[in-house]
mmCIF file of C-alpha atoms in Angstrom:
data_model
loop_
_atom_site.group_PDB
_atom_site.id
_atom_site.type_symbol
_atom_site.label_atom_id
_atom_site.label_comp_id
_atom_site.label_asym_id
_atom_site.label_seq_id
_atom_site.Cartn_x
_atom_site.Cartn_y
_atom_site.Cartn_z
ATOM 1 C CA GLY A 1 146.891 177.816 161.512
ATOM 2 C CA ALA A 2 146.165 181.295 160.182
ATOM 3 C CA ALA A 3 143.019 180.145 158.401
ATOM 4 C CA VAL A 4 141.702 178.508 161.566
ATOM 5 C CA SER A 5 142.520 181.534 163.704
ATOM 6 C CA ARG A 6 140.560 183.689 161.285
ATOM 7 C CA GLY A 7 137.528 181.407 161.554
ATOM 8 C CA ARG A 8 138.045 179.810 158.123
ATOM 9 C CA PRO A 9 138.915 176.158 158.880
ATOM 10 C CA HIS A 10 137.540 175.081 155.468
ATOM 11 C CA LEU A 11 140.581 176.675 153.833
ATOM 12 C CA VAL A 12 143.001 174.296 155.542
ATOM 13 C CA ARG A 13 144.111 171.589 153.070
ATOM 14 C CA SER A 14 145.584 168.279 154.155
ATOM 15 C CA PRO A 15 149.007 167.205 152.857
ATOM 16 C CA GLN A 16 147.298 164.312 151.025
ATOM 17 C CA VAL A 17 145.141 166.720 149.034
ATOM 18 C CA LEU A 18 148.151 168.847 148.141
ATOM 19 C CA VAL A 19 150.107 165.810 146.940
ATOM 20 C CA TYR A 20 147.120 164.665 144.877
ATOM 21 C CA ASP A 21 146.817 168.064 143.209
ATOM 22 C CA LEU A 22 150.539 168.106 142.510
ATOM 23 C CA LEU A 23 150.793 164.612 140.988
ATOM 24 C CA PHE A 24 147.334 163.932 139.541
ATOM 25 C CA GLY A 25 145.364 167.169 139.474
ATOM 26 C CA LYS A 26 145.676 170.439 137.616
ATOM 27 C CA GLY A 27 148.503 171.756 139.766
ATOM 28 C CA LEU A 28 148.635 173.555 143.087
ATOM 29 C CA LYS A 29 146.079 176.313 143.543
ATOM 30 C CA CYS A 30 147.290 177.316 146.993
ATOM 31 C CA GLY A 31 150.147 179.665 147.771
ATOM 32 C CA GLY A 32 152.567 180.443 150.550
ATOM 33 C CA ARG A 33 154.635 177.934 152.446
ATOM 34 C CA TRP A 34 152.470 174.922 151.509
ATOM 35 C CA LYS A 35 153.100 175.447 147.807
ATOM 36 C CA ALA A 36 156.813 175.979 148.376
ATOM 37 C CA LEU A 37 157.033 172.842 150.526
ATOM 38 C CA ALA A 38 155.249 170.676 147.946
ATOM 39 C CA ARG A 39 157.402 171.966 145.107
ATOM 40 C CA ARG A 40 160.580 171.375 147.085
ATOM 41 C CA HIS A 41 159.718 167.685 147.449
ATOM 42 C CA ARG A 42 158.160 167.250 143.994
ATOM 43 C CA ALA A 43 161.041 165.227 142.544
ATOM 44 C CA ARG A 44 160.966 162.771 145.448
ATOM 45 C CA LEU A 45 157.179 162.424 145.225
ATOM 46 C CA GLU A 46 157.276 161.775 141.478
ATOM 47 C CA ALA A 47 160.052 159.214 141.946
ATOM 48 C CA GLU A 48 157.999 157.393 144.577
ATOM 49 C CA LEU A 49 154.972 157.407 142.259
ATOM 50 C CA ALA A 50 157.113 155.872 139.505
ATOM 51 C CA ARG A 51 158.367 153.166 141.873
ATOM 52 C CA MET A 52 154.804 152.425 142.949
ATOM 53 C CA LYS A 53 153.735 151.892 139.330
ATOM 54 C CA VAL A 54 156.693 149.570 138.776
ATOM 55 C CA ARG A 55 155.763 147.542 141.875
ATOM 56 C CA HIS A 56 152.171 147.183 140.697
ATOM 57 C CA LYS A 57 153.222 146.524 137.072
ATOM 58 C CA VAL A 58 151.115 149.339 135.630
ATOM 59 C CA SER A 59 151.977 152.218 133.323
ATOM 60 C CA ARG A 60 149.167 154.687 134.012
ATOM 61 C CA ASN A 61 148.190 156.512 137.175
ATOM 62 C CA GLU A 62 144.560 155.386 136.958
ATOM 63 C CA ASP A 63 145.662 151.737 136.962
ATOM 64 C CA LEU A 64 146.696 152.202 140.601
ATOM 65 C CA LEU A 65 143.033 152.531 141.559
ATOM 66 C CA ALA A 66 141.179 149.558 142.996
ATOM 67 C CA PRO A 67 139.526 147.686 140.086
ATOM 68 C CA GLU A 68 136.007 148.740 141.056
ATOM 69 C CA LYS A 69 137.003 152.405 141.374
ATOM 70 C CA ALA A 70 138.801 152.322 138.033
ATOM 71 C CA VAL A 71 135.633 151.045 136.384
ATOM 72 C CA SER A 72 133.518 153.693 138.072
ATOM 73 C CA THR A 73 135.714 156.596 136.953
ATOM 74 C CA ALA A 74 135.524 155.550 133.294
ATOM 75 C CA ALA A 75 131.851 154.518 133.242
ATOM 76 C CA SER A 76 130.597 157.745 131.708
ATOM 77 C CA GLN A 77 132.729 157.157 128.600
ATOM 78 C CA VAL A 78 131.121 153.846 127.603
ATOM 79 C CA PRO A 79 128.950 154.370 124.495
ATOM 80 C CA ARG A 80 125.585 152.825 123.704
ATOM 81 C CA TYR A 81 126.264 149.700 121.640
ATOM 82 C CA VAL A 82 123.579 148.315 119.342
ATOM 83 C CA ARG A 83 123.901 144.843 117.834
ATOM 84 C CA VAL A 84 121.996 144.404 114.589
ATOM 85 C CA ASN A 85 119.931 141.217 114.778
ATOM 86 C CA THR A 86 120.722 139.603 111.437
ATOM 87 C CA LEU A 87 117.965 137.034 111.957
ATOM 88 C CA LYS A 88 115.448 139.790 111.163
ATOM 89 C CA THR A 89 117.274 142.526 109.253
ATOM 90 C CA CYS A 90 120.680 143.671 108.019
ATOM 91 C CA VAL A 91 123.148 146.409 108.931
ATOM 92 C CA ASP A 92 122.424 148.579 105.892
ATOM 93 C CA ASP A 93 118.681 148.623 106.558
ATOM 94 C CA VAL A 94 119.189 149.561 110.209
ATOM 95 C CA ILE A 95 121.552 152.374 109.248
ATOM 96 C CA ASP A 96 118.983 153.684 106.756
ATOM 97 C CA PHE A 97 116.264 153.529 109.406
ATOM 98 C CA PHE A 98 118.252 155.603 111.885
ATOM 99 C CA LYS A 99 119.173 158.107 109.191
ATOM 100 C CA ARG A 100 115.466 158.568 108.454
ATOM 101 C CA GLN A 101 114.980 159.232 112.166
ATOM 102 C CA GLY A 102 117.421 162.127 112.007
ATOM 103 C CA TYR A 103 120.624 160.418 113.104
ATOM 104 C CA ALA A 104 123.848 161.207 111.239
ATOM 105 C CA TYR A 105 125.841 158.144 110.172
ATOM 106 C CA LEU A 106 129.598 158.796 110.288
ATOM 107 C CA GLY A 107 130.758 155.527 108.708
ATOM 108 C CA LYS A 108 133.050 152.905 110.188
ATOM 109 C CA ALA A 109 135.133 153.984 113.165
ATOM 110 C CA ALA A 110 138.897 153.930 112.735
ATOM 111 C CA SER A 111 139.829 154.193 116.413
ATOM 112 C CA VAL A 112 138.488 154.062 119.949
ATOM 113 C CA GLU A 113 139.002 157.826 120.109
ATOM 114 C CA GLU A 114 136.316 158.269 117.443
ATOM 115 C CA LEU A 115 133.877 156.311 119.585
ATOM 116 C CA LYS A 116 134.771 158.428 122.592
ATOM 117 C CA ALA A 117 134.130 161.643 120.648
ATOM 118 C CA LEU A 118 130.555 160.708 119.637
ATOM 119 C CA SER A 119 127.897 163.215 120.646
ATOM 120 C CA GLY A 120 124.358 164.251 119.804
ATOM 121 C CA LYS A 121 122.446 162.224 117.202
ATOM 122 C CA LYS A 122 125.487 160.676 115.555
ATOM 123 C CA PHE A 123 126.511 157.053 115.248
ATOM 124 C CA LEU A 124 129.260 154.850 113.834
ATOM 125 C CA LEU A 125 129.875 151.287 112.736
ATOM 126 C CA ASP A 126 132.182 149.645 115.265
ATOM 127 C CA LEU A 127 135.820 149.178 114.289
ATOM 128 C CA HIS A 128 135.983 145.543 115.475
ATOM 129 C CA LEU A 129 132.567 143.880 115.190
ATOM 130 C CA PRO A 130 130.825 144.039 111.798
ATOM 131 C CA GLU A 131 127.222 144.079 113.070
ATOM 132 C CA LEU A 132 127.642 146.533 115.929
ATOM 133 C CA LEU A 133 126.570 150.180 115.793
ATOM 134 C CA VAL A 134 127.826 152.743 118.294
ATOM 135 C CA PHE A 135 125.877 155.723 119.666
ATOM 136 C CA PRO A 136 126.702 158.331 122.344
ATOM 137 C CA SER A 137 126.431 156.956 125.871
ATOM 138 C CA GLN A 138 123.220 158.806 126.793
ATOM 139 C CA THR A 139 121.274 157.545 123.762
ATOM 140 C CA ASP A 140 118.063 155.817 124.902
ATOM 141 C CA LEU A 141 116.622 153.376 122.369
ATOM 142 C CA HIS A 142 114.406 151.268 124.633
ATOM 143 C CA ASP A 143 111.250 152.671 123.028
ATOM 144 C CA ASN A 144 112.622 152.600 119.493
ATOM 145 C CA LEU A 145 110.649 150.463 117.035
ATOM 146 C CA LEU A 146 113.769 148.550 116.023
ATOM 147 C CA TYR A 147 114.329 147.495 119.630
ATOM 148 C CA THR A 148 110.737 146.646 120.532
ATOM 149 C CA SER A 149 110.413 144.556 117.357
ATOM 150 C CA GLY A 150 113.642 142.637 117.986
ATOM 151 C CA HIS A 151 115.545 144.008 115.005
ATOM 152 C CA ILE A 152 118.281 145.395 117.251
ATOM 153 C CA ILE A 153 119.702 144.185 120.573
ATOM 154 C CA LEU A 154 121.046 146.639 123.148
ATOM 155 C CA GLN A 155 124.197 144.784 124.167
ATOM 156 C CA ASP A 156 127.581 145.992 125.352
ATOM 157 C CA LYS A 157 130.427 145.393 122.937
ATOM 158 C CA ALA A 158 132.355 143.230 125.396
ATOM 159 C CA SER A 159 129.299 141.010 125.836
ATOM 160 C CA CYS A 160 129.260 140.438 122.064
ATOM 161 C CA LEU A 161 132.796 139.030 122.069
ATOM 162 C CA PRO A 162 132.101 135.494 123.433
ATOM 163 C CA ALA A 163 129.682 134.408 120.686
ATOM 164 C CA PHE A 164 131.732 136.215 118.026
ATOM 165 C CA LEU A 165 134.924 134.433 119.111
ATOM 166 C CA LEU A 166 133.214 131.056 119.491
ATOM 167 C CA GLY A 167 132.196 131.378 115.838
ATOM 168 C CA PRO A 168 130.260 128.149 115.220
ATOM 169 C CA VAL A 169 129.382 127.452 111.594
ATOM 170 C CA ALA A 170 125.765 127.059 110.507
ATOM 171 C CA GLY A 171 124.480 123.609 111.412
ATOM 172 C CA SER A 172 126.624 123.235 114.535
ATOM 173 C CA HIS A 173 125.347 121.958 117.867
ATOM 174 C CA VAL A 174 126.186 124.479 120.594
ATOM 175 C CA ILE A 175 125.704 124.721 124.364
ATOM 176 C CA ASP A 176 125.119 128.046 126.106
ATOM 177 C CA ALA A 177 125.817 126.812 129.613
ATOM 178 C CA CYS A 178 124.720 129.742 131.806
ATOM 179 C CA ALA A 179 122.485 131.450 129.317
ATOM 180 C CA ALA A 180 120.216 134.052 130.941
ATOM 181 C CA PRO A 181 119.317 136.767 130.124
ATOM 182 C CA GLY A 182 119.802 135.490 126.558
ATOM 183 C CA ASN A 183 121.625 138.167 124.556
ATOM 184 C CA LYS A 184 124.564 135.855 123.911
ATOM 185 C CA THR A 185 122.152 133.057 122.993
ATOM 186 C CA SER A 186 120.402 135.199 120.386
ATOM 187 C CA HIS A 187 123.823 136.249 119.089
ATOM 188 C CA LEU A 188 124.772 132.582 118.695
ATOM 189 C CA ALA A 189 121.525 131.945 116.820
ATOM 190 C CA ALA A 190 122.305 134.831 114.467
ATOM 191 C CA ILE A 191 125.802 133.477 113.810
ATOM 192 C CA LEU A 192 124.288 130.043 113.142
ATOM 193 C CA LYS A 193 121.612 131.681 110.936
ATOM 194 C CA ASN A 194 119.066 129.619 112.902
ATOM 195 C CA LYS A 195 120.590 126.487 111.379
ATOM 196 C CA GLY A 196 121.790 123.919 113.867
ATOM 197 C CA GLN A 197 120.908 123.408 117.514
ATOM 198 C CA ILE A 198 121.478 125.472 120.644
ATOM 199 C CA PHE A 199 121.059 123.928 124.102
ATOM 200 C CA ALA A 200 120.662 126.769 126.604
ATOM 201 C CA PHE A 201 120.572 126.287 130.375
ATOM 202 C CA ASP A 202 119.758 128.438 133.373
ATOM 203 C CA VAL A 203 118.666 127.369 136.822
ATOM 204 C CA ASP A 204 116.410 130.328 137.696
ATOM 205 C CA PRO A 205 112.768 129.948 136.535
ATOM 206 C CA LYS A 206 112.070 133.696 136.301
ATOM 207 C CA ARG A 207 115.178 134.316 134.228
ATOM 208 C CA VAL A 208 114.310 131.398 131.966
ATOM 209 C CA ALA A 209 110.827 132.843 131.379
ATOM 210 C CA THR A 210 112.296 136.261 130.579
ATOM 211 C CA MET A 211 114.835 134.668 128.281
ATOM 212 C CA ASN A 212 112.128 132.762 126.423
ATOM 213 C CA THR A 213 110.370 136.069 125.720
ATOM 214 C CA LEU A 214 113.600 137.686 124.529
ATOM 215 C CA LEU A 215 114.474 134.813 122.199
ATOM 216 C CA THR A 216 110.974 134.832 120.741
ATOM 217 C CA ARG A 217 111.182 138.556 120.048
ATOM 218 C CA ALA A 218 114.578 138.073 118.412
ATOM 219 C CA GLY A 219 113.227 135.421 116.049
ATOM 220 C CA VAL A 220 115.369 132.607 117.457
ATOM 221 C CA THR A 221 114.487 129.057 116.448
ATOM 222 C CA GLY A 222 116.356 125.820 116.991
ATOM 223 C CA CYS A 223 117.082 126.579 120.648
ATOM 224 C CA GLN A 224 116.131 124.166 123.415
ATOM 225 C CA LEU A 225 115.916 126.243 126.576
ATOM 226 C CA ALA A 226 116.008 124.294 129.846
ATOM 227 C CA GLN A 227 115.545 125.350 133.447
ATOM 228 C CA GLN A 228 118.412 123.242 134.735
ATOM 229 C CA ASP A 229 121.720 123.551 136.541
ATOM 230 C CA PHE A 230 124.360 122.981 133.866
ATOM 231 C CA LEU A 231 126.436 120.956 136.330
ATOM 232 C CA THR A 232 123.684 118.301 136.327
ATOM 233 C CA VAL A 233 123.722 117.922 132.538
ATOM 234 C CA ASP A 234 125.239 114.561 131.599
ATOM 235 C CA PRO A 235 127.892 114.966 128.861
ATOM 236 C CA ARG A 236 127.406 111.278 127.984
ATOM 237 C CA ASP A 237 123.744 111.768 127.091
ATOM 238 C CA PRO A 238 123.384 110.938 123.359
ATOM 239 C CA LYS A 239 121.384 114.153 123.038
ATOM 240 C CA TYR A 240 124.652 116.089 123.312
ATOM 241 C CA SER A 241 126.827 113.747 121.264
ATOM 242 C CA ARG A 242 127.163 116.314 118.461
ATOM 243 C CA VAL A 243 127.939 119.331 120.645
ATOM 244 C CA THR A 244 131.156 120.816 119.259
ATOM 245 C CA HIS A 245 131.000 124.319 120.763
ATOM 246 C CA VAL A 246 130.304 125.600 124.281
ATOM 247 C CA LEU A 247 129.839 129.179 125.429
ATOM 248 C CA LEU A 248 130.445 129.419 129.175
ATOM 249 C CA ASP A 249 129.723 132.707 130.951
ATOM 250 C CA PRO A 250 129.288 131.590 134.579
ATOM 251 C CA SER A 251 128.237 133.545 137.643
ATOM 252 C CA CYS A 252 130.976 135.934 138.743
ATOM 253 C CA SER A 253 131.592 138.946 140.965
ATOM 254 C CA GLY A 254 130.355 141.347 138.271
ATOM 255 C CA SER A 255 133.162 143.726 139.183
ATOM 256 C CA GLY A 256 133.535 144.832 135.566
ATOM 257 C CA LEU A 257 129.982 146.115 135.145
ATOM 258 C CA VAL A 258 129.764 149.887 134.878
ATOM 259 C CA THR A 259 125.991 150.137 135.370
ATOM 260 C CA ARG A 260 125.946 149.173 139.036
ATOM 261 C CA GLY A 261 124.375 151.674 141.384
ATOM 262 C CA PRO A 262 125.889 153.429 144.408
ATOM 263 C CA GLY A 263 126.878 151.036 147.143
ATOM 264 C CA GLU A 264 127.476 148.161 144.739
ATOM 265 C CA GLU A 265 131.147 148.948 144.184
ATOM 266 C CA VAL A 266 132.357 147.170 147.310
ATOM 267 C CA ALA A 267 135.081 144.713 146.375
ATOM 268 C CA PRO A 268 134.190 141.076 147.046
ATOM 269 C CA SER A 269 135.870 139.507 150.051
ATOM 270 C CA PRO A 270 138.697 136.995 149.520
ATOM 271 C CA GLU A 271 136.320 134.292 150.724
ATOM 272 C CA ARG A 272 133.705 135.309 148.158
ATOM 273 C CA LEU A 273 136.288 135.324 145.357
ATOM 274 C CA GLN A 274 137.555 131.913 146.429
ATOM 275 C CA ALA A 275 134.030 130.481 146.392
ATOM 276 C CA LEU A 276 133.292 131.962 142.964
ATOM 277 C CA ALA A 277 136.568 130.697 141.532
ATOM 278 C CA GLY A 278 135.857 127.215 142.872
ATOM 279 C CA PHE A 279 132.471 127.164 141.152
ATOM 280 C CA GLN A 280 133.975 128.536 137.933
ATOM 281 C CA ARG A 281 136.634 125.822 137.866
ATOM 282 C CA ARG A 282 133.992 123.127 138.374
ATOM 283 C CA VAL A 283 131.728 124.396 135.630
ATOM 284 C CA LEU A 284 134.627 124.893 133.184
ATOM 285 C CA ASN A 285 135.863 121.356 133.855
ATOM 286 C CA HIS A 286 132.343 120.095 133.273
ATOM 287 C CA ALA A 287 131.988 121.985 129.994
ATOM 288 C CA LEU A 288 135.246 120.522 128.692
ATOM 289 C CA SER A 289 134.015 116.973 129.358
ATOM 290 C CA PHE A 290 131.571 116.862 126.422
ATOM 291 C CA PRO A 291 133.085 114.203 124.148
ATOM 292 C CA ALA A 292 132.654 115.944 120.769
ATOM 293 C CA LEU A 293 133.701 119.385 122.010
ATOM 294 C CA GLN A 294 136.137 121.198 119.734
ATOM 295 C CA ARG A 295 136.020 124.842 120.872
ATOM 296 C CA LEU A 296 134.968 126.605 124.072
ATOM 297 C CA VAL A 297 134.793 130.244 125.111
ATOM 298 C CA TYR A 298 135.056 131.074 128.815
ATOM 299 C CA SER A 299 134.077 134.616 129.774
ATOM 300 C CA THR A 300 133.282 136.706 132.837
ATOM 301 C CA CYS A 301 132.371 140.312 133.556
ATOM 302 C CA SER A 302 134.933 140.285 136.370
ATOM 303 C CA LEU A 303 138.177 142.211 136.731
ATOM 304 C CA HIS A 304 139.716 139.801 139.220
ATOM 305 C CA GLN A 305 142.551 137.490 138.244
ATOM 306 C CA GLU A 306 141.181 134.853 140.624
ATOM 307 C CA GLU A 307 138.074 134.441 138.432
ATOM 308 C CA ASN A 308 139.849 134.760 135.112
ATOM 309 C CA GLU A 309 143.456 133.799 134.384
ATOM 310 C CA ASP A 310 143.744 131.700 137.553
ATOM 311 C CA VAL A 311 140.662 129.640 136.656
ATOM 312 C CA VAL A 312 141.866 129.031 133.097
ATOM 313 C CA GLN A 313 145.367 128.097 134.247
ATOM 314 C CA ALA A 314 144.119 125.643 136.875
ATOM 315 C CA VAL A 315 141.734 123.877 134.504
ATOM 316 C CA LEU A 316 144.248 123.652 131.661
ATOM 317 C CA GLN A 317 146.719 122.038 134.062
ATOM 318 C CA GLU A 318 144.099 119.466 135.067
ATOM 319 C CA TRP A 319 143.378 118.544 131.446
ATOM 320 C CA GLY A 320 147.021 118.252 130.465
ATOM 321 C CA SER A 321 147.527 118.233 126.703
ATOM 322 C CA ALA A 322 143.845 117.732 125.848
ATOM 323 C CA PHE A 323 143.085 121.442 125.352
ATOM 324 C CA ARG A 324 145.069 124.563 124.517
ATOM 325 C CA LEU A 325 144.532 128.305 124.646
ATOM 326 C CA VAL A 326 143.950 130.012 121.312
ATOM 327 C CA THR A 327 144.948 133.639 120.858
ATOM 328 C CA ALA A 328 141.623 135.450 120.970
ATOM 329 C CA PHE A 329 141.307 138.402 118.591
ATOM 330 C CA PRO A 330 145.055 139.111 118.052
ATOM 331 C CA SER A 331 144.424 142.767 117.155
ATOM 332 C CA TRP A 332 142.530 143.433 120.400
ATOM 333 C CA PRO A 333 144.556 145.898 122.513
ATOM 334 C CA CYS A 334 143.951 144.462 126.021
ATOM 335 C CA ARG A 335 145.464 141.050 126.772
ATOM 336 C CA GLY A 336 145.348 138.715 129.741
ATOM 337 C CA LEU A 337 147.396 139.428 132.841
ATOM 338 C CA ALA A 338 150.827 137.773 132.920
ATOM 339 C CA ALA A 339 149.685 135.174 135.441
ATOM 340 C CA PHE A 340 151.146 132.223 133.506
ATOM 341 C CA SER A 341 152.945 131.511 130.254
ATOM 342 C CA GLY A 342 150.480 132.027 127.409
ATOM 343 C CA ALA A 343 148.015 134.142 129.391
ATOM 344 C CA GLU A 344 148.410 136.889 126.798
ATOM 345 C CA SER A 345 146.280 134.687 124.518
ATOM 346 C CA CYS A 346 143.347 135.682 126.710
ATOM 347 C CA LEU A 347 141.514 138.938 126.162
ATOM 348 C CA ARG A 348 140.449 141.663 128.566
ATOM 349 C CA ALA A 349 138.215 144.694 128.139
ATOM 350 C CA SER A 350 137.770 147.799 130.265
ATOM 351 C CA PRO A 351 136.004 151.175 130.151
ATOM 352 C CA ALA A 352 139.309 153.050 130.082
ATOM 353 C CA GLU A 353 141.001 151.127 127.272
ATOM 354 C CA THR A 354 138.237 149.622 125.118
ATOM 355 C CA LEU A 355 135.207 151.764 126.070
ATOM 356 C CA THR A 356 133.252 148.719 127.243
ATOM 357 C CA HIS A 357 132.307 146.992 130.443
ATOM 358 C CA GLY A 358 135.148 145.216 132.189
ATOM 359 C CA PHE A 359 135.342 141.734 130.684
ATOM 360 C CA PHE A 360 137.553 138.656 130.282
ATOM 361 C CA VAL A 361 137.515 136.074 127.468
ATOM 362 C CA ALA A 362 139.537 132.904 126.926
ATOM 363 C CA VAL A 363 139.205 130.620 123.891
ATOM 364 C CA LEU A 364 140.083 126.946 124.347
ATOM 365 C CA GLU A 365 140.369 124.305 121.626
ATOM 366 C CA ARG A 366 140.828 120.550 121.748
ATOM 367 C CA CYS A 367 144.371 119.664 120.755
ATOM 368 C CA LYS A 368 143.660 116.358 119.060
ATOM 369 C CA GLU A 369 140.978 113.752 118.674
ATOM 370 C CA GLY A 370 140.708 111.304 121.515
ATOM 371 C CA ALA A 371 142.856 113.293 123.944
ATOM 372 C CA ALA A 372 142.717 111.791 127.401
ATOM 373 C CA ALA A 373 140.488 113.404 130.001
ATOM 374 C CA PRO A 374 141.626 113.934 133.604
ATOM 375 C CA SER A 375 141.480 110.967 135.920
ATOM 376 C CA PHE A 376 138.525 112.458 137.786
ATOM 377 C CA LEU A 377 134.969 113.064 136.573
ATOM 378 C CA PRO A 378 135.158 116.821 135.931
ATOM 379 C CA ALA A 379 131.645 117.655 137.069
ATOM 380 C CA ALA A 380 128.574 116.290 138.767
ATOM 381 C CA ALA A 381 126.958 114.591 135.807
ATOM 382 C CA LYS A 382 124.637 112.603 138.047
ATOM 383 C CA GLU A 383 123.287 109.324 136.772
ATOM 384 C CA ASN A 384 119.914 109.781 138.436
ATOM 385 C CA SER A 385 119.476 113.552 138.096
ATOM 386 C CA GLN A 386 116.195 114.729 136.647
ATOM 387 C CA PRO A 387 116.717 116.950 133.616
ATOM 388 C CA GLY A 388 114.987 120.290 133.564
ATOM 389 C CA LYS A 389 111.959 120.861 131.464
ATOM 390 C CA GLY A 390 112.984 121.877 127.950
ATOM 391 C CA MET A 391 111.140 124.510 125.994
ATOM 392 C CA GLU A 392 111.304 125.941 122.532
ATOM 393 C CA PRO A 393 111.017 129.692 122.121
ATOM 394 C CA GLY A 394 107.595 130.581 120.747
ATOM 395 C CA ALA A 395 106.908 131.004 117.089
ATOM 396 C CA ALA A 396 108.816 133.961 115.699
ATOM 397 C CA PRO A 397 108.267 135.965 112.506
ATOM 398 C CA LYS A 398 109.692 134.124 109.549
ATOM 399 C CA LYS A 399 112.622 135.617 107.724
ATOM 400 C CA ARG A 400 112.268 136.310 104.014
ATOM 401 C CA LYS A 401 114.362 134.032 101.882
ATOM 402 C CA LYS A 402 115.582 136.600 99.386
ATOM 403 C CA LYS A 403 115.791 139.769 101.452
ATOM 404 C CA LYS A 404 115.986 140.599 105.123
ATOM 405 C CA GLN A 405 112.851 141.972 106.728
ATOM 406 C CA ARG A 406 112.890 145.761 106.621
ATOM 407 C CA VAL A 407 111.354 148.127 109.133
ATOM 408 C CA LYS A 408 109.768 151.154 107.546
#
């Protein structure tokens, strides 16, 4: 009351602010009876905080934040990740190029802390992915010759995980079910060394056109890109009889993305999450119905259990013993939420723990040949549906047989 009576109401601090400073901030900066009162109850406040973390099954204070807020607070720490496009060059040549541009190469990272400490014109080789370079977060390479020529792809580390974990061998037939904007598709092509066949689908004509341009720039061949809803693709079509791998990254809430602007951090409503999860279950069921399928990766850029572990659990239950979860990247620090037995086989990523966008990945494999499918038709593979118009990415620069193309 003294501050108000002296005409200084801005000096009055609410009890909530004082408690925040005491438990989460840099200590109490005020004095007098407020400081004494807060200190007198400090033990009780800390005990209640500990009980709250136990109730929510978290170990860190920041994990008590709403998922979207937790992402926002850690966004500034996410580095600039650069995937080397091995269809057109190699890691050593890209490192040499950046060194000639004045960047200092610090070698392979040994920990996430090393990535977090990057600053200035310094870069590292990622500690998990062999073709991923890491730069400070503010590094802008959109006008760099390596990017404009398709020799490097600006792609978040978490977004590189699905194709990496799918791991098809050269010559495989692969489906990228919800493919736009195409970074994962070009990553698949690089893993396949442009040997084999990729069937990529997206329903939006503008995104398909953009994707065609991106794949051409990346030197991708052997990819049939179709403007088509994946749910209308018939798994029984002989065209897909050799498809052994599917990458499925369906529409989601996007709650894990750290690049969203102000006003986009509003959590989706329960109704919205329910609708998304319903679509995700349908499309995952459909993807599993391809007869020659051996391995599938399901991924989202969502933080919500409803779109991640719950979807995987529901679909696995529907397919019985036909498919099983495979432990994705055992050395990865973030695992799936304990929503069901075996959920730790799934993988999660977050700005705070892995210095990436928020992400979820599950790897499913067929248990045995000829395993029975569910009693229902998993997706709307319509007999009379008209397939979308397929297109091949335009002619791309040919790769040298003996040595990767080098940018000078």
